[in-house]
Short mmCIF file of C-alpha atoms and ligand atoms in Angstrom, two decimals:
data_model
loop_
_atom_site.label_atom_id
_atom_site.label_comp_id
_atom_site.label_asym_id
_atom_site.label_seq_id
_atom_site.Cartn_x
_atom_site.Cartn_y
_atom_site.Cartn_z
CA MET A 679 25.13 -17.39 -21.36
CA VAL A 680 26.07 -14.47 -18.99
CA LEU A 681 23.58 -13.33 -16.09
CA LEU A 682 24.05 -9.79 -15.17
CA PRO A 683 24.94 -9.67 -11.73
CA LEU A 684 21.88 -8.09 -11.10
CA LEU A 685 19.76 -10.78 -9.94
CA CYS A 686 20.74 -10.49 -6.03
CA LEU A 687 18.62 -7.19 -5.96
CA LEU A 688 15.03 -7.97 -5.90
CA PRO A 689 12.92 -5.48 -4.23
CA VAL A 690 9.66 -7.39 -4.64
CA LEU A 691 6.44 -7.53 -2.82
CA VAL A 692 6.28 -10.23 -0.40
CA PHE A 693 3.34 -11.59 0.66
CA SER A 694 2.33 -13.15 4.28
CA THR A 695 1.25 -17.25 3.46
CA SER A 696 -0.20 -19.72 5.53
CA THR A 697 -2.00 -22.83 4.44
CA LEU A 698 -4.46 -24.26 6.93
CA ASN A 699 -7.80 -22.19 7.24
CA PRO A 700 -9.89 -23.10 10.62
CA THR A 701 -12.67 -20.92 10.61
CA ILE A 702 -13.18 -18.69 13.29
CA LYS A 703 -15.73 -15.33 13.75
CA PRO A 704 -14.97 -13.57 16.74
CA ARG A 705 -17.84 -12.23 19.06
CA VAL A 706 -17.56 -8.83 20.45
CA THR A 707 -18.55 -7.19 23.30
CA ILE A 708 -18.04 -3.34 24.45
CA GLU A 709 -18.24 -2.62 27.84
CA LYS A 710 -20.00 0.38 29.10
CA ASP A 711 -16.36 1.66 30.55
CA GLY A 712 -15.29 1.59 26.58
CA SER A 713 -13.00 -1.55 26.86
CA ILE A 714 -13.37 -4.11 24.28
CA SER A 715 -13.76 -7.73 24.47
CA VAL A 716 -12.93 -10.32 21.87
CA TYR A 717 -14.23 -13.83 22.18
CA VAL A 718 -12.98 -16.68 19.60
CA HIS A 719 -14.44 -20.03 19.68
CA ASN A 720 -12.07 -23.04 20.28
CA GLU A 721 -10.97 -24.79 17.39
CA VAL A 722 -9.16 -28.18 18.06
CA SER A 723 -6.21 -27.24 15.63
CA VAL A 724 -5.84 -23.73 17.55
CA GLN A 725 -2.64 -24.20 19.93
CA SER A 726 -2.33 -20.49 20.62
CA VAL A 727 -4.07 -17.30 19.87
CA ASP A 728 -2.69 -14.02 19.60
CA ILE A 729 -5.25 -11.72 19.27
CA GLN A 730 -4.39 -7.94 17.59
CA VAL A 731 -7.64 -5.58 17.89
CA THR A 732 -7.07 -2.52 15.37
CA ILE A 733 -9.34 0.07 16.29
CA LEU A 734 -9.28 2.55 13.83
CA LYS A 735 -10.40 6.47 14.63
CA PRO A 736 -9.14 6.54 17.00
CA PHE A 737 -6.52 4.34 16.37
CA GLN A 738 -4.68 2.00 18.92
CA LEU A 739 -3.13 -1.34 18.06
CA TYR A 740 -3.12 -3.97 20.72
CA ASN A 741 -1.29 -7.31 20.73
CA PHE A 742 -2.48 -9.86 23.20
CA VAL A 743 -2.13 -13.35 24.04
CA ALA A 744 -5.85 -14.58 24.73
CA ASP A 745 -6.57 -16.78 27.60
CA PHE A 746 -8.43 -19.92 27.50
CA ASN A 747 -11.42 -20.05 29.04
CA LYS A 748 -12.41 -23.67 29.61
CA VAL A 749 -15.95 -23.06 31.00
CA THR A 750 -17.16 -21.25 27.76
CA SER A 751 -14.83 -22.97 25.28
CA GLU A 752 -13.48 -19.69 24.14
CA TRP A 753 -10.39 -17.60 23.64
CA TRP A 754 -10.95 -14.30 25.27
CA ILE A 755 -9.07 -10.99 25.39
CA LYS A 756 -10.17 -7.48 27.25
CA THR A 757 -8.79 -4.23 26.03
CA PRO A 758 -8.09 -1.62 28.14
CA VAL A 759 -10.36 1.35 28.42
CA ASN A 760 -10.85 3.16 25.30
CA ASN A 761 -12.36 6.74 24.49
CA LEU A 762 -15.02 5.59 22.06
CA GLU A 763 -17.15 8.66 22.48
CA ASP A 764 -17.84 9.54 18.88
CA VAL A 765 -16.41 6.52 17.55
CA GLU A 766 -19.03 4.97 14.82
CA SER A 767 -17.13 2.34 13.81
CA PHE A 768 -13.61 0.66 14.34
CA GLU A 769 -11.91 -2.15 12.27
CA LEU A 770 -11.27 -5.39 14.13
CA ALA A 771 -8.38 -7.93 13.12
CA VAL A 772 -7.83 -10.58 14.82
CA PHE A 773 -4.44 -12.62 14.36
CA TYR A 774 -4.15 -16.10 14.95
CA TYR A 775 -1.33 -18.55 15.19
CA TYR A 776 -2.14 -22.41 15.57
CA HIS A 777 0.15 -25.39 15.41
CA VAL A 778 -1.22 -28.61 14.01
CA GLU A 779 0.24 -31.81 15.37
CA ASN A 780 2.74 -33.34 13.15
CA ASN A 781 5.37 -30.73 13.87
CA HIS A 782 4.43 -28.17 11.29
CA GLN A 783 5.49 -24.57 11.74
CA PRO A 784 3.37 -22.55 13.94
CA GLN A 785 0.37 -21.00 10.96
CA ARG A 786 -0.93 -17.48 10.79
CA LYS A 787 -4.56 -16.36 9.87
CA MET A 788 -6.19 -13.70 10.46
CA TYR A 789 -9.81 -12.50 10.35
CA THR A 790 -11.00 -8.87 9.80
CA GLU A 791 -14.85 -7.20 10.11
CA THR A 792 -16.18 -3.67 10.85
CA ILE A 793 -17.98 -3.20 14.26
CA LEU A 794 -20.26 -0.40 14.21
CA VAL A 795 -20.68 0.93 17.69
CA ASN A 796 -23.89 2.33 18.54
CA GLN A 797 -23.82 5.53 20.50
CA GLU A 798 -27.57 5.60 21.69
CA THR A 799 -27.61 2.16 23.38
CA GLY A 800 -24.30 2.39 25.65
CA LEU A 801 -21.81 1.42 23.06
CA GLN A 802 -22.92 -2.31 22.16
CA PRO A 803 -21.71 -3.28 18.74
CA GLN A 804 -23.90 -4.09 15.71
CA PRO A 805 -21.52 -6.37 14.20
CA HIS A 806 -24.11 -7.60 11.60
CA GLN A 807 -25.89 -4.16 10.46
CA ILE A 808 -22.80 -3.04 8.21
CA SER A 809 -23.90 -0.60 5.89
CA LYS A 810 -25.55 -1.88 2.57
CA ARG A 811 -23.66 1.06 0.97
CA GLU A 812 -20.64 -0.73 1.47
CA VAL A 813 -19.59 -3.65 -0.45
CA THR A 814 -16.14 -5.26 0.15
CA VAL A 815 -15.17 -6.24 -3.19
CA LEU A 816 -11.27 -7.45 -2.73
CA PHE A 817 -10.56 -8.79 0.46
CA ASP A 818 -6.71 -10.57 0.12
CA ASP A 819 -4.55 -11.61 3.10
CA PHE A 820 -2.49 -13.54 0.41
CA ASN A 821 -3.36 -16.80 2.20
CA GLY A 822 -1.83 -19.20 0.11
CA ASN A 823 1.30 -20.21 -1.85
CA GLN A 824 0.94 -18.20 -4.66
CA LEU A 825 -0.75 -14.72 -5.94
CA ASN A 826 -4.27 -15.24 -6.56
CA MET A 827 -4.96 -14.43 -10.23
CA ASN A 828 -8.39 -14.00 -9.57
CA ASN A 829 -7.63 -10.95 -7.54
CA TRP A 830 -4.36 -9.69 -9.29
CA MET A 831 -2.89 -8.85 -12.79
CA TYR A 832 1.01 -8.40 -12.80
CA GLU A 833 3.09 -6.51 -15.09
CA VAL A 834 5.38 -8.06 -17.55
CA THR A 835 7.49 -4.93 -18.88
CA ALA A 836 11.10 -3.49 -18.56
CA SER A 837 9.27 0.12 -19.08
CA GLY A 838 9.64 0.44 -15.57
CA GLY A 839 7.40 3.85 -15.59
CA GLY A 840 10.24 5.33 -15.93
CA THR A 841 12.40 4.13 -13.14
CA PHE A 842 15.11 1.51 -13.07
CA THR A 843 13.32 -1.40 -12.87
CA ALA A 844 11.61 -4.01 -14.91
CA ASP A 845 8.76 -5.71 -13.33
CA ARG A 846 8.14 -9.53 -13.28
CA PHE A 847 6.64 -11.45 -10.29
CA GLY A 848 9.49 -13.83 -9.56
CA GLU A 849 11.85 -15.82 -12.33
CA ASN A 850 15.15 -14.70 -13.79
CA PHE A 851 15.19 -12.63 -16.33
CA LEU A 852 18.13 -11.42 -18.01
CA GLN A 853 20.14 -13.21 -20.65
CA ASN A 854 23.60 -12.08 -22.55
CA GLY A 855 22.61 -9.02 -21.73
CA LYS A 856 19.72 -8.54 -23.94
CA LEU A 857 16.15 -8.45 -22.26
CA ASP A 858 13.62 -9.16 -24.59
CA VAL A 859 10.82 -9.37 -22.68
CA LYS A 860 8.40 -10.95 -25.35
CA GLY A 861 10.83 -13.74 -25.82
CA GLN A 862 11.79 -14.21 -22.57
CA TRP A 863 9.12 -13.65 -20.18
CA GLY A 864 6.31 -14.26 -22.91
CA SER A 865 3.72 -11.65 -23.32
CA CYS A 866 4.77 -8.18 -22.24
CA THR A 867 2.15 -5.86 -20.76
CA ALA A 868 3.62 -2.39 -21.23
CA SER A 869 5.69 -1.37 -24.22
CA PHE A 870 6.33 2.40 -23.98
CA ASN A 871 9.52 3.28 -22.57
CA ASN A 872 11.58 0.26 -24.25
CA GLY A 873 9.37 -2.12 -21.85
CA CYS A 874 9.42 -4.98 -24.49
CA TYR A 875 13.04 -4.94 -25.42
CA ARG A 876 16.15 -3.62 -24.29
CA THR A 877 19.90 -3.98 -24.70
CA GLY A 878 23.53 -3.59 -22.75
CA SER A 879 23.48 -0.50 -20.39
CA ASN A 880 19.95 0.20 -21.11
CA ILE A 881 18.67 -3.03 -18.99
CA PRO A 882 16.70 -2.01 -16.55
CA PRO A 883 19.51 -3.36 -13.54
CA ILE A 884 16.82 -3.98 -10.94
CA MET A 885 13.99 -6.90 -11.41
CA SER A 886 10.80 -5.48 -9.07
CA SER A 887 7.17 -6.34 -9.37
CA LYS A 888 3.89 -4.43 -10.05
CA ILE A 889 0.57 -5.97 -9.51
CA ILE A 890 -2.95 -4.42 -10.47
CA SER A 891 -6.21 -5.15 -8.74
CA LYS A 892 -8.62 -7.07 -11.28
CA VAL A 893 -11.47 -4.98 -9.28
CA LYS A 894 -11.92 -1.79 -9.61
CA ILE A 895 -13.46 1.16 -7.57
CA SER A 896 -14.98 4.36 -7.71
CA HIS A 897 -15.48 5.91 -4.61
CA GLY A 898 -14.50 3.88 -1.58
CA ARG A 899 -12.15 3.12 1.00
CA VAL A 900 -8.61 1.06 0.76
CA GLU A 901 -6.62 -0.37 3.41
CA VAL A 902 -3.41 -2.15 2.95
CA LEU A 903 -1.32 -3.52 6.08
CA ALA A 904 2.14 -3.31 4.71
CA LYS A 905 5.78 -2.99 5.85
CA ILE A 906 7.24 -0.53 3.38
CA PRO A 907 11.07 -1.27 1.82
CA VAL A 908 13.85 0.43 3.36
CA GLY A 909 17.34 0.95 0.96
CA ASP A 910 18.57 3.97 -0.77
CA TRP A 911 16.48 4.83 -4.08
CA ILE A 912 13.91 2.27 -3.47
CA TRP A 913 10.23 4.10 -4.22
CA PRO A 914 7.34 1.76 -3.35
CA GLY A 915 3.74 2.69 -3.92
CA ILE A 916 0.45 2.28 -3.14
CA TRP A 917 -1.80 3.84 -5.22
CA LEU A 918 -5.09 3.65 -7.62
CA LEU A 919 -4.86 4.62 -11.20
CA PRO A 920 -7.49 4.48 -13.89
CA PRO A 921 -7.19 1.52 -15.85
CA ASP A 922 -4.40 1.18 -18.60
CA GLY A 923 -1.49 2.75 -17.02
CA GLY A 924 -4.19 5.89 -16.02
CA THR A 925 -6.47 6.51 -19.13
CA GLY A 926 -9.74 6.84 -17.76
CA VAL A 927 -13.18 8.08 -19.01
CA TYR A 928 -11.39 12.31 -19.28
CA GLY A 929 -8.24 10.73 -21.52
CA GLY A 930 -4.58 9.57 -20.96
CA TRP A 931 -2.49 10.43 -17.73
CA PRO A 932 -3.32 13.00 -15.66
CA ASN A 933 -6.56 13.80 -17.24
CA SER A 934 -8.55 11.08 -15.19
CA GLY A 935 -6.64 11.63 -11.89
CA GLU A 936 -4.53 9.31 -9.87
CA ILE A 937 -4.60 9.07 -5.84
CA ASP A 938 -1.24 7.90 -4.33
CA ILE A 939 -2.05 6.56 -1.20
CA MET A 940 1.34 5.73 -0.04
CA GLU A 941 4.73 6.38 -1.67
CA SER A 942 7.80 6.71 0.32
CA ARG A 943 11.80 6.73 -0.48
CA GLY A 944 13.62 3.77 1.08
CA ASN A 945 16.90 6.11 1.77
CA LYS A 946 17.77 6.52 5.55
CA ASN A 947 19.68 9.92 5.48
CA LEU A 948 17.96 11.87 2.42
CA LYS A 949 17.36 15.34 3.18
CA ASP A 950 15.83 18.06 0.94
CA VAL A 951 17.66 21.50 -0.16
CA GLN A 952 16.03 23.15 2.69
CA GLY A 953 17.45 20.09 5.15
CA HIS A 954 13.95 18.63 5.80
CA ILE A 955 13.99 14.99 6.12
CA GLN A 956 13.08 13.04 2.74
CA GLY A 957 13.61 9.40 3.52
CA VAL A 958 12.10 6.58 5.11
CA LYS A 959 10.56 8.51 7.75
CA GLN A 960 8.04 10.39 5.59
CA THR A 961 5.18 8.51 4.08
CA LEU A 962 3.58 10.76 1.50
CA SER A 963 0.06 11.07 -0.30
CA THR A 964 -0.68 13.17 -3.30
CA ILE A 965 -3.36 13.23 -5.76
CA HIS A 966 -2.55 13.98 -9.23
CA PHE A 967 -5.11 15.27 -12.05
CA GLY A 968 -4.50 18.10 -15.00
CA ASN A 969 -5.39 19.13 -18.51
CA GLY A 970 -2.63 16.98 -20.53
CA ARG A 971 0.83 16.61 -19.40
CA PRO A 972 2.06 20.29 -19.23
CA ASN A 973 -0.98 21.26 -17.23
CA HIS A 974 -0.06 18.42 -14.44
CA ARG A 975 -1.36 19.31 -11.17
CA GLN A 976 -0.84 17.84 -7.58
CA HIS A 977 -1.82 18.03 -3.98
CA GLY A 978 -0.32 16.31 -1.90
CA HIS A 979 0.96 16.01 2.00
CA TRP A 980 3.20 13.76 4.22
CA LYS A 981 3.77 12.57 7.69
CA LEU A 982 6.99 12.53 9.66
CA LYS A 983 7.79 9.46 12.27
CA THR A 984 8.99 11.37 14.74
CA ASP A 985 9.18 8.35 17.36
CA GLY A 986 12.94 7.54 16.45
CA SER A 987 11.68 4.60 14.46
CA THR A 988 11.25 4.81 10.36
CA TRP A 989 7.69 3.64 8.63
CA ALA A 990 9.80 0.45 7.13
CA ASP A 991 10.47 -0.86 10.98
CA ASP A 992 6.75 -2.31 11.28
CA TYR A 993 3.66 -2.83 9.79
CA HIS A 994 1.22 0.40 9.08
CA LEU A 995 -2.06 0.56 7.99
CA TYR A 996 -2.03 2.76 4.67
CA ALA A 997 -5.35 3.68 3.95
CA VAL A 998 -7.96 6.07 1.57
CA ASP A 999 -11.46 7.26 2.17
CA TRP A 1000 -12.34 8.25 -1.42
CA THR A 1001 -16.15 9.95 -1.28
CA GLN A 1002 -17.59 12.69 -3.71
CA ASP A 1003 -16.63 15.34 -0.94
CA HIS A 1004 -13.28 14.14 -0.03
CA ILE A 1005 -9.87 12.26 -0.52
CA LYS A 1006 -8.53 11.22 3.02
CA CYS A 1007 -5.32 9.26 3.11
CA THR A 1008 -4.26 7.85 6.66
CA VAL A 1009 -1.67 5.73 8.17
CA ASP A 1010 -2.77 3.78 10.97
CA GLY A 1011 -5.88 6.18 11.08
CA ASN A 1012 -3.82 9.31 11.46
CA PRO A 1013 -4.50 11.81 8.93
CA VAL A 1014 -1.69 12.30 5.62
CA LEU A 1015 -3.46 13.63 2.97
CA ASP A 1016 -6.76 15.41 4.28
CA TRP A 1017 -8.28 17.01 0.75
CA LYS A 1018 -11.63 18.39 0.32
CA THR A 1019 -13.21 18.56 -3.42
CA PRO A 1020 -13.38 22.07 -4.48
CA PRO A 1021 -16.82 23.36 -3.94
CA GLU A 1022 -16.25 24.96 -7.51
CA GLY A 1023 -14.69 22.04 -9.20
CA TYR A 1024 -11.39 21.14 -10.11
CA TRP A 1025 -11.37 23.12 -13.45
CA LYS A 1026 -12.21 26.26 -11.80
CA HIS A 1027 -10.12 25.57 -8.89
CA GLU A 1028 -7.06 25.22 -11.19
CA ASN A 1029 -7.94 28.39 -13.07
CA PHE A 1030 -7.72 26.34 -16.44
CA SER A 1031 -8.86 28.05 -19.24
CA GLY A 1032 -11.09 26.56 -22.42
CA ASN A 1033 -13.40 23.82 -22.60
CA ASN A 1034 -13.75 21.77 -18.82
CA LEU A 1035 -12.78 18.66 -19.55
CA TRP A 1036 -14.36 17.39 -16.52
CA ALA A 1037 -17.83 19.10 -17.55
CA LYS A 1038 -19.89 16.14 -18.06
CA GLY A 1039 -18.75 14.49 -14.97
CA GLY A 1040 -19.60 14.92 -11.18
CA PRO A 1041 -18.88 17.46 -8.88
CA ASP A 1042 -15.21 16.22 -7.78
CA ALA A 1043 -14.41 14.96 -11.54
CA PRO A 1044 -12.10 13.89 -12.79
CA PHE A 1045 -12.01 11.74 -9.37
CA ASP A 1046 -15.34 10.07 -10.49
CA GLY A 1047 -14.17 7.27 -12.35
CA GLN A 1048 -12.98 3.68 -11.78
CA TYR A 1049 -9.71 3.20 -10.43
CA ASP A 1050 -7.20 -0.14 -9.96
CA LEU A 1051 -5.35 -0.55 -7.11
CA ILE A 1052 -1.45 -0.76 -7.73
CA LEU A 1053 1.48 -2.21 -5.44
CA ASN A 1054 4.88 -1.85 -6.78
CA VAL A 1055 8.02 -0.96 -5.88
CA ALA A 1056 10.42 0.85 -8.07
CA VAL A 1057 13.91 1.95 -7.83
CA GLY A 1058 15.24 5.52 -9.03
CA GLY A 1059 14.20 7.02 -12.08
CA THR A 1060 15.09 10.26 -13.97
CA GLY A 1061 11.54 12.16 -13.26
CA GLY A 1062 12.43 14.11 -10.36
CA TYR A 1063 10.94 11.84 -7.57
CA PHE A 1064 14.82 11.71 -6.53
CA PRO A 1065 15.94 15.78 -7.19
CA ASP A 1066 19.49 15.96 -8.20
CA GLY A 1067 20.20 18.89 -5.52
CA TRP A 1068 19.20 16.56 -2.39
CA ASN A 1069 21.54 15.64 0.00
CA ASN A 1070 22.03 11.86 0.70
CA GLY A 1071 25.01 12.23 3.25
CA ALA A 1072 28.20 10.44 2.57
CA ASP A 1073 27.13 8.55 -0.32
CA GLY A 1074 25.54 10.86 -2.68
CA LYS A 1075 23.01 10.56 -5.50
CA PRO A 1076 24.80 7.68 -8.06
CA TRP A 1077 23.29 9.08 -10.91
CA LYS A 1078 22.33 12.76 -12.62
CA ASP A 1079 18.78 12.91 -13.93
CA SER A 1080 20.23 14.85 -17.16
CA SER A 1081 22.59 11.84 -17.62
CA SER A 1082 21.66 9.62 -21.02
CA THR A 1083 23.31 6.75 -19.08
CA ALA A 1084 21.47 7.10 -15.73
CA MET A 1085 20.28 3.57 -15.40
CA SER A 1086 23.94 2.37 -16.21
CA ASP A 1087 25.61 5.00 -14.23
CA PHE A 1088 23.50 3.83 -11.01
CA TRP A 1089 24.55 0.24 -11.51
CA ASN A 1090 28.46 1.40 -12.07
CA ASN A 1091 28.00 3.27 -8.85
CA ARG A 1092 26.25 0.80 -7.15
CA SER A 1093 29.10 0.91 -4.11
CA LYS A 1094 27.36 3.66 -2.88
CA TRP A 1095 24.09 2.16 -2.63
CA GLN A 1096 24.05 -1.59 -2.17
CA HIS A 1097 25.30 -1.43 1.10
CA THR A 1098 22.23 -0.13 2.30
CA TRP A 1099 20.08 -2.86 0.69
CA HIS A 1100 19.53 -5.66 3.21
CA GLY A 1101 18.14 -8.54 2.37
CA ASP A 1102 14.11 -8.76 2.05
CA ASP A 1103 14.40 -5.56 3.76
CA VAL A 1104 14.00 -4.12 0.32
CA ALA A 1105 10.84 -5.75 -0.23
CA MET A 1106 7.17 -4.22 0.49
CA LYS A 1107 5.52 -6.92 2.79
CA VAL A 1108 1.79 -6.68 2.27
CA LYS A 1109 -0.13 -8.50 5.10
CA TYR A 1110 -3.51 -8.06 3.71
CA VAL A 1111 -5.60 -5.81 1.16
CA LYS A 1112 -9.32 -4.40 1.07
CA MET A 1113 -10.68 -2.82 -1.44
CA VAL A 1114 -14.42 -1.40 -0.23
CA GLN A 1115 -16.82 0.29 -2.68
CA TYR A 1116 -19.49 2.96 -1.50
CA ASN A 1117 -22.45 2.70 -3.60
C1 NAG B 2197 -6.52 31.02 -9.33
O1 NAG B 2197 -6.82 32.38 -9.23
C2 NAG B 2197 -7.08 32.92 -8.43
C3 NAG B 2197 -7.29 34.26 -8.46
O2 NAG B 2197 -6.90 34.56 -9.29
C4 NAG B 2197 -5.80 32.69 -7.23
O3 NAG B 2197 -6.19 32.72 -5.89
C5 NAG B 2197 -5.58 31.06 -7.06
O4 NAG B 2197 -4.63 31.10 -6.24
C6 NAG B 2197 -5.72 30.63 -8.61
N1 NAG B 2197 -5.61 29.10 -8.30
C7 NAG B 2197 -4.51 28.41 -8.57
C8 NAG B 2197 -4.66 26.83 -8.52
O5 NAG B 2197 -3.75 28.85 -9.63
C1 NAG B 2198 28.11 7.19 -11.96
O1 NAG B 2198 28.92 6.63 -12.56
C2 NAG B 2198 29.11 7.09 -13.93
C3 NAG B 2198 29.63 5.92 -14.78
O2 NAG B 2198 28.88 5.03 -15.58
C4 NAG B 2198 29.83 8.43 -13.98
O3 NAG B 2198 30.12 8.76 -15.22
C5 NAG B 2198 29.16 9.21 -12.81
O4 NAG B 2198 29.86 10.20 -13.10
C6 NAG B 2198 28.96 8.68 -11.59
N1 NAG B 2198 28.50 9.49 -10.72
C7 NAG B 2198 27.31 10.14 -10.73
C8 NAG B 2198 26.74 11.17 -9.31
O5 NAG B 2198 26.72 10.09 -11.51
#
C-alpha cells in the first residue's frame, strides 16, 4: 500500500473541547457610569475564572481574571466605563477555566447570553426579556470529544467544490494512488466533480473538512467565533447556502442565493494586479445569486486588518444579521458587508429580462429561503478565486487555472507553498457557533 505523502497536510477544522460542565449563570448589572459588572456564583470545582466580556455594538473585548468575593461567594469583574448610549443589547460571553482535584488539565468552558439594555430606566439589563421573536436554533461550543452529530453533517467526497481538497472529518483516506470514496470511506455525499472516485494525479492533494448544520435558518443571525487559517492558497469559508449544495426554492445555484459571512485567503504576501493586499489580512463577505450560472451576480465587500496583525492571529467573531431589509456581515461587530435589499427587488435591480424567477417570493427573494450553515476549509482551485495574474511574492502561484493538471501541478510545486504551512495554523479553529432564527 502506497500512501501518497499528503497526509501531513491537513487544513481541518479544530474545535475547542472540554469535558466537565459546572453550570454557571452570570448575573449582570450595568452601573450609571456605563460600566458592566458580571458576577458568577462560586462552584467548588472552579479554581480560577477568566471572564471575557464580548460586547457587540459597540464591540469591545475585555479579558479579565475575576476576583473572588468571600462575602457573596461570587467571582466578580467590572469592566471599564463603556459608552452604552443607543446600545439595545450586547452579547455576553463568559469563559472560565477550572481545575479538578486530581491533576487534570484546567478545563475551559463558555457561557453566552444576550443582555438587553433598557435605555429608559438607567441602563439596567433585562436579561430575561429576550425577544420572543428570536429563537436560538443552534448553539455549539464543541464542548465534547467529538462532533455532535445531532448538530452537524459532514461531507464525504473528493469533489472539493472545484478546489484541491477532499472532505472527510478525520481519518486517513488515500490508498494505492486511488481514491474511491465509496469503497474507502463508506457512503459518498457528493458525486459531482469526480467526488466518489479519482485516480493518480487527479487525486486532490489535500484532505480537508466541511461540516453542514442540520438546522436551517431563513432570516436570522449567525455568529462564529473562529481563528482562521494561515498558509498559502488556503481558502476558509463560513457561509450560508440553500440545502443540497445550493438548491433552494428557486432552483440550483445561484438562483436561490448564497451568503458568505467570511472568506479569506491564507497567503501572507498575496496582492492583486493593482497591488492591493488580498491575503490573510483581508476578510471578505459576499452575497451570490443569479438567473442561472451565466447570469451569476455577486456583491461583496472586505475588511482589511490595518494594525500589523492578520485575521489569523486571533479569534474573531464573524457574524451576519440577515433580515428582509438587509444582510449585514460583520467581524467583531464592525461592518464588512452592509447590504440593503434593493427596494425594487433583485430581479429589477439586476436588469434581468423575461419571467421573474423570484416573483412568488418575498421582497428580498431569493434571500428568503432556508439556508444551511457551512464551515469548511478548501485549498486552491481553478475557478478564479486565486487569479493567475496576482502577485504572491517570490513563490508565485504554483499552478495555472487553465492547466488540465492543476491539482498535480500544485502538488509537484509544493516547495513553493509547503513552507508556509505550519502545524495547526492551517486549520480553522472554532470556539462556538450560534444560529438565531428571527420569526
Ligand atoms: C440597470 O440598468 C440601469 C439603467 O440602465 C443602470 O443604471 C444600472 O446600473 C443597471 N444595473 C445593473 C446591475 O446592471
Ligand atoms: C508546476 O508544476 C508543473 C509540473 O507538474 C509544471 O508543469 C508547471 O509549470 C509548474 N508551475 C506552474 C506555475 O504551474
